[in-house]
PDB file of C-alpha atoms in Angstrom:
ATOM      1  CA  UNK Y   1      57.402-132.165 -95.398  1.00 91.00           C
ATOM      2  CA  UNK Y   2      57.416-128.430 -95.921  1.00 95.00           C
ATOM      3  CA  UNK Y   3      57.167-126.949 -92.737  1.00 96.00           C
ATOM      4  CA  UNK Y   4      56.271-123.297 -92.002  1.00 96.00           C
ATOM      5  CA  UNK Y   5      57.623-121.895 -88.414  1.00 96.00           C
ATOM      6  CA  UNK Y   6      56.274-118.242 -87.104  1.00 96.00           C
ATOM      7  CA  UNK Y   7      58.830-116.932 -84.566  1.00 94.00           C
ATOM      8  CA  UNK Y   8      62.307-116.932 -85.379  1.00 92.00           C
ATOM      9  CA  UNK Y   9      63.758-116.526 -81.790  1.00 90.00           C
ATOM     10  CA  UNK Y  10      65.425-119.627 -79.754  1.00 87.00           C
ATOM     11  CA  UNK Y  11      62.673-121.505 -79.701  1.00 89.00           C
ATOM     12  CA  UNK Y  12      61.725-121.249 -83.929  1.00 91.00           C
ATOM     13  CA  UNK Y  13      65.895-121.290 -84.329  1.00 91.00           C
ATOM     14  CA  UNK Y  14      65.543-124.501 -82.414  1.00 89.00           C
ATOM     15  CA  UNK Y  15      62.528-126.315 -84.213  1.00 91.00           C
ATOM     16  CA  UNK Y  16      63.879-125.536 -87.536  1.00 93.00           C
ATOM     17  CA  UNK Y  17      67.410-127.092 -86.762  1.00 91.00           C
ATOM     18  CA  UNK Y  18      65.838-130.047 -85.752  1.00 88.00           C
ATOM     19  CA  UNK Y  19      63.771-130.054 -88.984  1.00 92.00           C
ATOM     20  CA  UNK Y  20      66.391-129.771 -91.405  1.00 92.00           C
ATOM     21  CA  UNK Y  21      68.599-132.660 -89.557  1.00 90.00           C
ATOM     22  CA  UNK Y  22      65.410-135.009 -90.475  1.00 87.00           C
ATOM     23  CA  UNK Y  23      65.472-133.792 -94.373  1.00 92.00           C
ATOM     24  CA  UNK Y  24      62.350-131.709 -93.903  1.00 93.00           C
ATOM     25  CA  UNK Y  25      61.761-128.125 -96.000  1.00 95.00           C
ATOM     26  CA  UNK Y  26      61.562-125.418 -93.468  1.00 96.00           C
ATOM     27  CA  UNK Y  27      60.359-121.810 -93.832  1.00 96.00           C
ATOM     28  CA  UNK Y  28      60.836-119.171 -90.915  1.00 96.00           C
ATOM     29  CA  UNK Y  29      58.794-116.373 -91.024  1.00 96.00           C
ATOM     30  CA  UNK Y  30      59.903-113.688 -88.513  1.00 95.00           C
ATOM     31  CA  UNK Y  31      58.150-109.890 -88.275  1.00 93.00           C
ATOM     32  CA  UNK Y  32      61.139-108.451 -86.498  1.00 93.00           C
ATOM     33  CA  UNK Y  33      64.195-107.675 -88.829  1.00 92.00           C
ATOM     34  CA  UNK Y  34      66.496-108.042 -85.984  1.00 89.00           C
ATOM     35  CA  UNK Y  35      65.835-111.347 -85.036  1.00 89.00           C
ATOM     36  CA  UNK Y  36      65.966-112.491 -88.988  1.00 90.00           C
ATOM     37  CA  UNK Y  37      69.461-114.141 -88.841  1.00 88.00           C
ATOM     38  CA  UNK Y  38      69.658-116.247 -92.155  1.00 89.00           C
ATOM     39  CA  UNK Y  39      73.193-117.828 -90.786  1.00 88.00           C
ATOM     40  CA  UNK Y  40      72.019-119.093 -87.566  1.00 89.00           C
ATOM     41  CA  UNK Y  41      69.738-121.430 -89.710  1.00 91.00           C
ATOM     42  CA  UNK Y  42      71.280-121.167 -93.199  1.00 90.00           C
ATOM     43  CA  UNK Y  43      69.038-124.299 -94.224  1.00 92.00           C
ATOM     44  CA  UNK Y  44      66.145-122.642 -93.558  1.00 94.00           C
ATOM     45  CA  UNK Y  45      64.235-120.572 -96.409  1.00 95.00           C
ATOM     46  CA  UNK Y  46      63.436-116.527 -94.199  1.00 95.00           C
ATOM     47  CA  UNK Y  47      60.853-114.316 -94.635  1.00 95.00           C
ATOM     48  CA  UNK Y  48      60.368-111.263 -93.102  1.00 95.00           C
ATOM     49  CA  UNK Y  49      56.795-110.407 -92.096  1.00 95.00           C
ATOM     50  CA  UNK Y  50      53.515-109.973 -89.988  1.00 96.00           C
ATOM     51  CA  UNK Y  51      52.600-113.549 -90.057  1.00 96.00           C
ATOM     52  CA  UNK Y  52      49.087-112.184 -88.601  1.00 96.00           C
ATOM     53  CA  UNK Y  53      47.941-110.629 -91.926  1.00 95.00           C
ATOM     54  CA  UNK Y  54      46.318-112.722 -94.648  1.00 96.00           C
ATOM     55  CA  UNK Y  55      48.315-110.706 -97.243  1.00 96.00           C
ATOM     56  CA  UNK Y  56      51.502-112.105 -95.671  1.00 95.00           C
ATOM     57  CA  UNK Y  57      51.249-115.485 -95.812  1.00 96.00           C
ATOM     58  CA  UNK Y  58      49.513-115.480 -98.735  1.00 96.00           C
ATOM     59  CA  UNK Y  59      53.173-113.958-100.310  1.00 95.00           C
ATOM     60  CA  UNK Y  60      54.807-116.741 -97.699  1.00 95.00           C
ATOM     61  CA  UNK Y  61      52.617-119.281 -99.864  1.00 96.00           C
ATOM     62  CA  UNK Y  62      51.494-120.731 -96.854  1.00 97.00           C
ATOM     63  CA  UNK Y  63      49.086-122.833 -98.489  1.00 96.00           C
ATOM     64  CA  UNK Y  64      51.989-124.767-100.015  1.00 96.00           C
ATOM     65  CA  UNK Y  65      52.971-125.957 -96.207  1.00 96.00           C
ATOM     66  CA  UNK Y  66      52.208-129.573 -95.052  1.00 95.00           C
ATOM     67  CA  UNK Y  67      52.626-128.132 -91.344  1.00 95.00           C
ATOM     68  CA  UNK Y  68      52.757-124.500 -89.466  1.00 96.00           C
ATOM     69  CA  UNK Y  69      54.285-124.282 -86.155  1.00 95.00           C
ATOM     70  CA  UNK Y  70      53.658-121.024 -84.189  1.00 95.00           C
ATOM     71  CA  UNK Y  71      56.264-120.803 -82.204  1.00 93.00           C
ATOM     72  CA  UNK Y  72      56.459-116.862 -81.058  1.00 94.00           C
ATOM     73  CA  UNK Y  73      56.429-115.501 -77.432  1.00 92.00           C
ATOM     74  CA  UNK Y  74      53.181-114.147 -77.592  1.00 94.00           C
ATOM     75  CA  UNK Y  75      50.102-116.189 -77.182  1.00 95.00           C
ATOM     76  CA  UNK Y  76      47.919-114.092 -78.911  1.00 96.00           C
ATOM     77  CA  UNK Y  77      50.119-114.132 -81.772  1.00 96.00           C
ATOM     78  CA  UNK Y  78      50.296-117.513 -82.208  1.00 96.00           C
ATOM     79  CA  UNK Y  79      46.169-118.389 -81.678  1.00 97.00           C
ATOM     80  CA  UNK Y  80      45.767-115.292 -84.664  1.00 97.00           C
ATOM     81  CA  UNK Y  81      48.544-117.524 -86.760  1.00 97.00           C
ATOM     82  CA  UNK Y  82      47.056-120.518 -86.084  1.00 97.00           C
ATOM     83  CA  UNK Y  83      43.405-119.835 -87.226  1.00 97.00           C
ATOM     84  CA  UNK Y  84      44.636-118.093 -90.251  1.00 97.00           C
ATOM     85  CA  UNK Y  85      46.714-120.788 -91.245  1.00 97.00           C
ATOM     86  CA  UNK Y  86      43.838-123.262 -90.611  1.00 96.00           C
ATOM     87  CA  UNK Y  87      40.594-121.594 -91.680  1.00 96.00           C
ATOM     88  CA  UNK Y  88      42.126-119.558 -94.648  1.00 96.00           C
ATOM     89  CA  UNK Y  89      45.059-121.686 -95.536  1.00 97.00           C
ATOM     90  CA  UNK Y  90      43.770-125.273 -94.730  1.00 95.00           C
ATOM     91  CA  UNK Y  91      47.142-126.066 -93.386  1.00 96.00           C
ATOM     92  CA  UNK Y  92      46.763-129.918 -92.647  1.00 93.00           C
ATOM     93  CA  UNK Y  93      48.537-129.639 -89.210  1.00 92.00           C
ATOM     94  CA  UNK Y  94      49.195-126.378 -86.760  1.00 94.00           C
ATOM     95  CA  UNK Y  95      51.133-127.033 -83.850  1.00 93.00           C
ATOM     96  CA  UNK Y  96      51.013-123.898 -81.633  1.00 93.00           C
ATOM     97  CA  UNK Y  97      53.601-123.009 -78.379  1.00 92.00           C
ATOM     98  CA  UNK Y  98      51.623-121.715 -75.308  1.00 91.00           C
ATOM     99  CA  UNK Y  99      53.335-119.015 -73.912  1.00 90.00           C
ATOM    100  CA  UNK Y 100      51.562-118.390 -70.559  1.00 90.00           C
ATOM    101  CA  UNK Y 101      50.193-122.010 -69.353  1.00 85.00           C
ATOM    102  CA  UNK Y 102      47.140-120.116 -67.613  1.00 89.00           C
ATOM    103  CA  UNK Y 103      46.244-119.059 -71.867  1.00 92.00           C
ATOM    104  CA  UNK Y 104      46.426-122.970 -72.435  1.00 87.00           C
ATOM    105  CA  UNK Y 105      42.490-123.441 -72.350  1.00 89.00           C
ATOM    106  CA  UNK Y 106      42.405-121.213 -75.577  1.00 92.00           C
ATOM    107  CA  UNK Y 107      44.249-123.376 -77.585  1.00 91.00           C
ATOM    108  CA  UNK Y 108      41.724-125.930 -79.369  1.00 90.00           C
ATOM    109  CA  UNK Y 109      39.873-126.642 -82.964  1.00 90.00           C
ATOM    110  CA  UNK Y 110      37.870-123.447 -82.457  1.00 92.00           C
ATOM    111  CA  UNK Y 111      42.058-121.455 -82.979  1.00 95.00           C
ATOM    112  CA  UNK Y 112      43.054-123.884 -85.122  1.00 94.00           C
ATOM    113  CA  UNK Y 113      45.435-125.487 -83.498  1.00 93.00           C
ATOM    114  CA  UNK Y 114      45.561-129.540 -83.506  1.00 90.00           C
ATOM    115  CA  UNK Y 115      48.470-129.800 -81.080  1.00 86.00           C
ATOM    116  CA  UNK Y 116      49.532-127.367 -78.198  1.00 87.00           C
ATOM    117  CA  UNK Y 117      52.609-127.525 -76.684  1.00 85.00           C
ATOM    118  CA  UNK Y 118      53.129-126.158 -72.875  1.00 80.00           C
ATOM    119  CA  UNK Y 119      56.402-126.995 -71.448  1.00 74.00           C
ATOM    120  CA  UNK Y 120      55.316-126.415 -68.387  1.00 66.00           C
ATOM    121  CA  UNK Y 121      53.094-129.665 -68.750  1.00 67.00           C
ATOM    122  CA  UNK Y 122      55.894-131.330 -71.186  1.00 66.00           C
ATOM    123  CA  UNK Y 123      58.228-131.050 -68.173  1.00 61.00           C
ATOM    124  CA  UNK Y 124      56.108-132.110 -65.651  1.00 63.00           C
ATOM    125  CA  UNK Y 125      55.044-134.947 -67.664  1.00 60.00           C
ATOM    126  CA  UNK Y 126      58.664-136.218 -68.009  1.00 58.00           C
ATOM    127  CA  UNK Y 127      59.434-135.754 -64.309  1.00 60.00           C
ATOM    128  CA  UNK Y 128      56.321-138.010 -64.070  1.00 60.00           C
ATOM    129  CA  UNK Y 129      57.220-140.425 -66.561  1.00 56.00           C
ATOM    130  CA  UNK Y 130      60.776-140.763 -65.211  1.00 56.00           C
ATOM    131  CA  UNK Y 131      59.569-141.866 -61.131  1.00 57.00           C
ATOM    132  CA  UNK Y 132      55.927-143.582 -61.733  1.00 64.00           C
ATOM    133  CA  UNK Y 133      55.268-146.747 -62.270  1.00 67.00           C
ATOM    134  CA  UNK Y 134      52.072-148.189 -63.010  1.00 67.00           C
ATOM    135  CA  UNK Y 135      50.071-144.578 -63.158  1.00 74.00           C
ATOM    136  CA  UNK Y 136      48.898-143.244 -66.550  1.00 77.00           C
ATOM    137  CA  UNK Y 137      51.553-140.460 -67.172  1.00 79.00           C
ATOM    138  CA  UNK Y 138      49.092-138.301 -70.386  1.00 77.00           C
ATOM    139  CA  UNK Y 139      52.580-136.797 -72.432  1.00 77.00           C
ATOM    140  CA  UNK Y 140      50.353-134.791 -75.143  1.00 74.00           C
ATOM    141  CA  UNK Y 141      46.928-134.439 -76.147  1.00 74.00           C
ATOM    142  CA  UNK Y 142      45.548-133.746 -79.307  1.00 72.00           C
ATOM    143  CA  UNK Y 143      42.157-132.266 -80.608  1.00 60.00           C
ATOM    144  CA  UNK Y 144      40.604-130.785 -77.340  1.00 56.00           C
ATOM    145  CA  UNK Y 145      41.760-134.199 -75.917  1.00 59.00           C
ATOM    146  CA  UNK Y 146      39.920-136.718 -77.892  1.00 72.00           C
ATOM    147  CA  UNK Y 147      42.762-138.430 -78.103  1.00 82.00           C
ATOM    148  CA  UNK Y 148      46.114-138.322 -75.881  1.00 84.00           C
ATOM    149  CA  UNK Y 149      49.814-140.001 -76.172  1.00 86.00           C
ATOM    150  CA  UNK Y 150      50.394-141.441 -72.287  1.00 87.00           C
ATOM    151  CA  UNK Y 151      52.690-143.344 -71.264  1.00 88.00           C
ATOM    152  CA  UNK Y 152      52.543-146.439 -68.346  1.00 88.00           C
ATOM    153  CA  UNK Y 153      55.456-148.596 -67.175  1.00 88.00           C
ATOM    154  CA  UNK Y 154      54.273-152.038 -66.056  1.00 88.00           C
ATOM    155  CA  UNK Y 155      54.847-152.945 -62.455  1.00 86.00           C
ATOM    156  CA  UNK Y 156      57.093-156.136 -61.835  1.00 86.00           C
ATOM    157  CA  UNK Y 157      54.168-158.245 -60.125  1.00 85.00           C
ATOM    158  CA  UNK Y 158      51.351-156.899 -63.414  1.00 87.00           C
ATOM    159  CA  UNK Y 159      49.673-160.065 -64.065  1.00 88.00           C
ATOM    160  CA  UNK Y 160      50.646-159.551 -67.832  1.00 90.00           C
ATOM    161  CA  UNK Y 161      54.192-159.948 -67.685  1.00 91.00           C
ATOM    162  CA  UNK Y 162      55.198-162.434 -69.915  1.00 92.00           C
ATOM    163  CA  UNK Y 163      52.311-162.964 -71.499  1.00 92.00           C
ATOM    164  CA  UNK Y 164      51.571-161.888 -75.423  1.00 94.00           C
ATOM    165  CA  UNK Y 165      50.462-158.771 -76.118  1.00 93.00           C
ATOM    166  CA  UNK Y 166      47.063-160.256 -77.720  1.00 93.00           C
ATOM    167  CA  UNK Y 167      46.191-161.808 -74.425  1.00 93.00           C
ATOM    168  CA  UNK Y 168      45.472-157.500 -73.212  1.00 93.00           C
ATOM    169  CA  UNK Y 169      42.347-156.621 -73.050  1.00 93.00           C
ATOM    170  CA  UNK Y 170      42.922-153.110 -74.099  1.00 93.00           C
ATOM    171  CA  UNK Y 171      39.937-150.590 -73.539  1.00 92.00           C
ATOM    172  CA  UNK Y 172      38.154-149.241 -76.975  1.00 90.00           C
ATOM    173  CA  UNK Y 173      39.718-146.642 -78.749  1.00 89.00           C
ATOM    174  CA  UNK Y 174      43.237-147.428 -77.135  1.00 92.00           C
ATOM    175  CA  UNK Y 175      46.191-148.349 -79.568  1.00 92.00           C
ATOM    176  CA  UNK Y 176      49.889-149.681 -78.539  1.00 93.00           C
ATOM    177  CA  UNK Y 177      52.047-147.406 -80.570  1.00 91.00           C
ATOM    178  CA  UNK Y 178      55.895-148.404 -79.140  1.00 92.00           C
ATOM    179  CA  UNK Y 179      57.533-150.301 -75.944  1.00 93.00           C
ATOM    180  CA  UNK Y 180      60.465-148.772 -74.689  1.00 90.00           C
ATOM    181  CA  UNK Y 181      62.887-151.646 -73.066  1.00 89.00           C
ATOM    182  CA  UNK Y 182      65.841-150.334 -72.057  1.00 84.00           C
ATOM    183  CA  UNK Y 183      67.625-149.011 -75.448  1.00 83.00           C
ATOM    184  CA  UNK Y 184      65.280-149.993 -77.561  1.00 88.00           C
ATOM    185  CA  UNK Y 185      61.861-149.047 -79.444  1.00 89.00           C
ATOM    186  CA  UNK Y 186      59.763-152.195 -80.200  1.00 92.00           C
ATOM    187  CA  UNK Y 187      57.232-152.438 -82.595  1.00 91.00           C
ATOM    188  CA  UNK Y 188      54.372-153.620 -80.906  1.00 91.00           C
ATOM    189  CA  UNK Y 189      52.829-157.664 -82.859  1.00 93.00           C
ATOM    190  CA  UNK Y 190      50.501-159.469 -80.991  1.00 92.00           C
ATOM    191  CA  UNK Y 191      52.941-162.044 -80.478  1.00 93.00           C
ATOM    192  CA  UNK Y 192      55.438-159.902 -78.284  1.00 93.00           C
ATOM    193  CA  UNK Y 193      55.589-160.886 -74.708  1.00 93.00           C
ATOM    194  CA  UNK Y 194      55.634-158.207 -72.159  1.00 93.00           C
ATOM    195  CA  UNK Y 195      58.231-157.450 -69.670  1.00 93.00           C
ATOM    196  CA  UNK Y 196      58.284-155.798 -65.883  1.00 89.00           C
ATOM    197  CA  UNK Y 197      59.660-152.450 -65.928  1.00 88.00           C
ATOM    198  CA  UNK Y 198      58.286-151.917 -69.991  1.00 90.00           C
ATOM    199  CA  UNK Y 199      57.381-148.437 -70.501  1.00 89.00           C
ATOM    200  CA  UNK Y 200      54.042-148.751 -72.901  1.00 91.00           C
ATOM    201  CA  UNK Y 201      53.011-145.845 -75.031  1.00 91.00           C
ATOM    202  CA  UNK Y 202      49.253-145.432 -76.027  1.00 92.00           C
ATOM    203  CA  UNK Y 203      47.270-143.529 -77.969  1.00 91.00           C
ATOM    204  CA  UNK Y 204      43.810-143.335 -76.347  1.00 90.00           C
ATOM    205  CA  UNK Y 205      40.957-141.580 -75.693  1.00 88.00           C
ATOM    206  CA  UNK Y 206      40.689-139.602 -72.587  1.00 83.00           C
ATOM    207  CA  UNK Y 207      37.490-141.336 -71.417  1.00 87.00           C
ATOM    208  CA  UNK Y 208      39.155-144.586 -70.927  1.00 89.00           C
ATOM    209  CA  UNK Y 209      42.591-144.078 -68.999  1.00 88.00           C
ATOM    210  CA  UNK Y 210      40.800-145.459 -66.120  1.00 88.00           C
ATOM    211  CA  UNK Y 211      40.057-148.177 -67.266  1.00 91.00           C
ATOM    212  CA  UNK Y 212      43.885-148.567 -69.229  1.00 90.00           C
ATOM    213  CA  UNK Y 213      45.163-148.179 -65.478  1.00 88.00           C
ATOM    214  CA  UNK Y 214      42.892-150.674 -64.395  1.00 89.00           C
ATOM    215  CA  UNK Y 215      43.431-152.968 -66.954  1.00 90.00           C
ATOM    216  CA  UNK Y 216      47.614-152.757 -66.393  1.00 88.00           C
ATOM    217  CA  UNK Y 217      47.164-152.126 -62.935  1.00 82.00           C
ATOM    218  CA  UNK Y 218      48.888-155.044 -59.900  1.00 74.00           C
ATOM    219  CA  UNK Y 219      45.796-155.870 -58.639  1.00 58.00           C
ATOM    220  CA  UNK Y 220      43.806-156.932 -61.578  1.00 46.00           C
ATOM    221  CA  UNK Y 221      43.115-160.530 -61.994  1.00 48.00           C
ATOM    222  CA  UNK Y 222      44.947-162.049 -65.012  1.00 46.00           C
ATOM    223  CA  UNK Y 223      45.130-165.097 -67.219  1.00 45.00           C
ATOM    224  CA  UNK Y 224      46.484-168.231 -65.044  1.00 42.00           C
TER     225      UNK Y 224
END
């Protein structure tokens, strides 16, 4: 992918490391000269500019970009980036860093931005993740929250343990994406046979996590 990041401080630096490592095209765009340091990232194609005017990433060739991730320190910054890059550019995917977690509300369609990234949230969500077990941990959402990655790790006395995946009566609009067991990532068939302390990933609307706790849950009846 060609990948666009606005903000080239710790956080862009960061993101666009990463990025490279994986064989991905990066481009940091950066409106301060002195944080423009083409040999902390020497992968990385720079630009210097306001990546809030149109006439700027037009030069950038944003349009060219499969993804743009505003990444700045400045919340306003990054909702102006993020509708420019969707509404003129038609940038397939914007990811956008929230600054101040009380701005977090702003960032939906109506910016631009498809994913939003808090760490406040990202944190708590892996403190979360790392102590419950059998609660609905919600990792990221996507679109306004139409749909959500969360994350459940099945109890040791779940009815469903040891039975086949295609035995789960899984809500509607829920898909199994991975199970994590122990050191490894399983691809989830219908024929794979669950295990107590499995940590299940899903990617589900928000309307039904209820009912995906329920469903998961000790006390539901299951198959004899």
């Amino acid at each position: 992918m060609r990948v666009a990041i606005v903000g080239a401080g710790a956080v862009g630096r960061s993101i666009a490391g990463e990025l490279l490592g994986n064989g991905h095209t990066v481009m940091l765009i950066e409106k301060d000269p002195r944080k423009v340091r083409t040999r902390a990232v020497p992968g990385a194609e720079w630009v210097q500019a306001d990546a809030c005017e149109v006439s700027s990433l037009e030069e950038a060739q944003l349009a060219t970009c499969d993804v743009v991730v505003a990444a700045t320190g400045d919340d306003k910054a990054n909702l102006v980036v993020s509708l420019l890059a969707k509404t003129e550019f038609a940038v397939d995917r914007v990811v956008a860093r929230v600054k101040d977690p009380r701005n977090e509300w702003l960032y939906t369609e109506a910016w631009g931005v498809d994913v939003a990234v808090s760490t406040p949230r990202v944190l708590a969500a892996l403190v979360e993740e790392a102590v419950t077990v059998g609660d609905v941990v919600r990792l990221m959402s996507f679109r306004k929250g139409a749909a959500n990655l969360v994350e459940i790790t099945l109890a040791e006395d779940t009815p469903w343990v040891g039975k086949p995946l295609r035995e789960v009566p899984l809500p509607r609009e829920t898909v199994l994406t991975a199970i994590l067991r122990g050191e490894r990532v399983i691809t989830p068939t219908p024929d794979e046979p669950l295990e107590a302390g499995d940590e299940l990933l899903f990617v589900t609307h928000a309307d039904v996590e209820e009912q995906l706790k329920t469903v998961l849950s000790p006390d539901v009846t299951g198959p004899a």
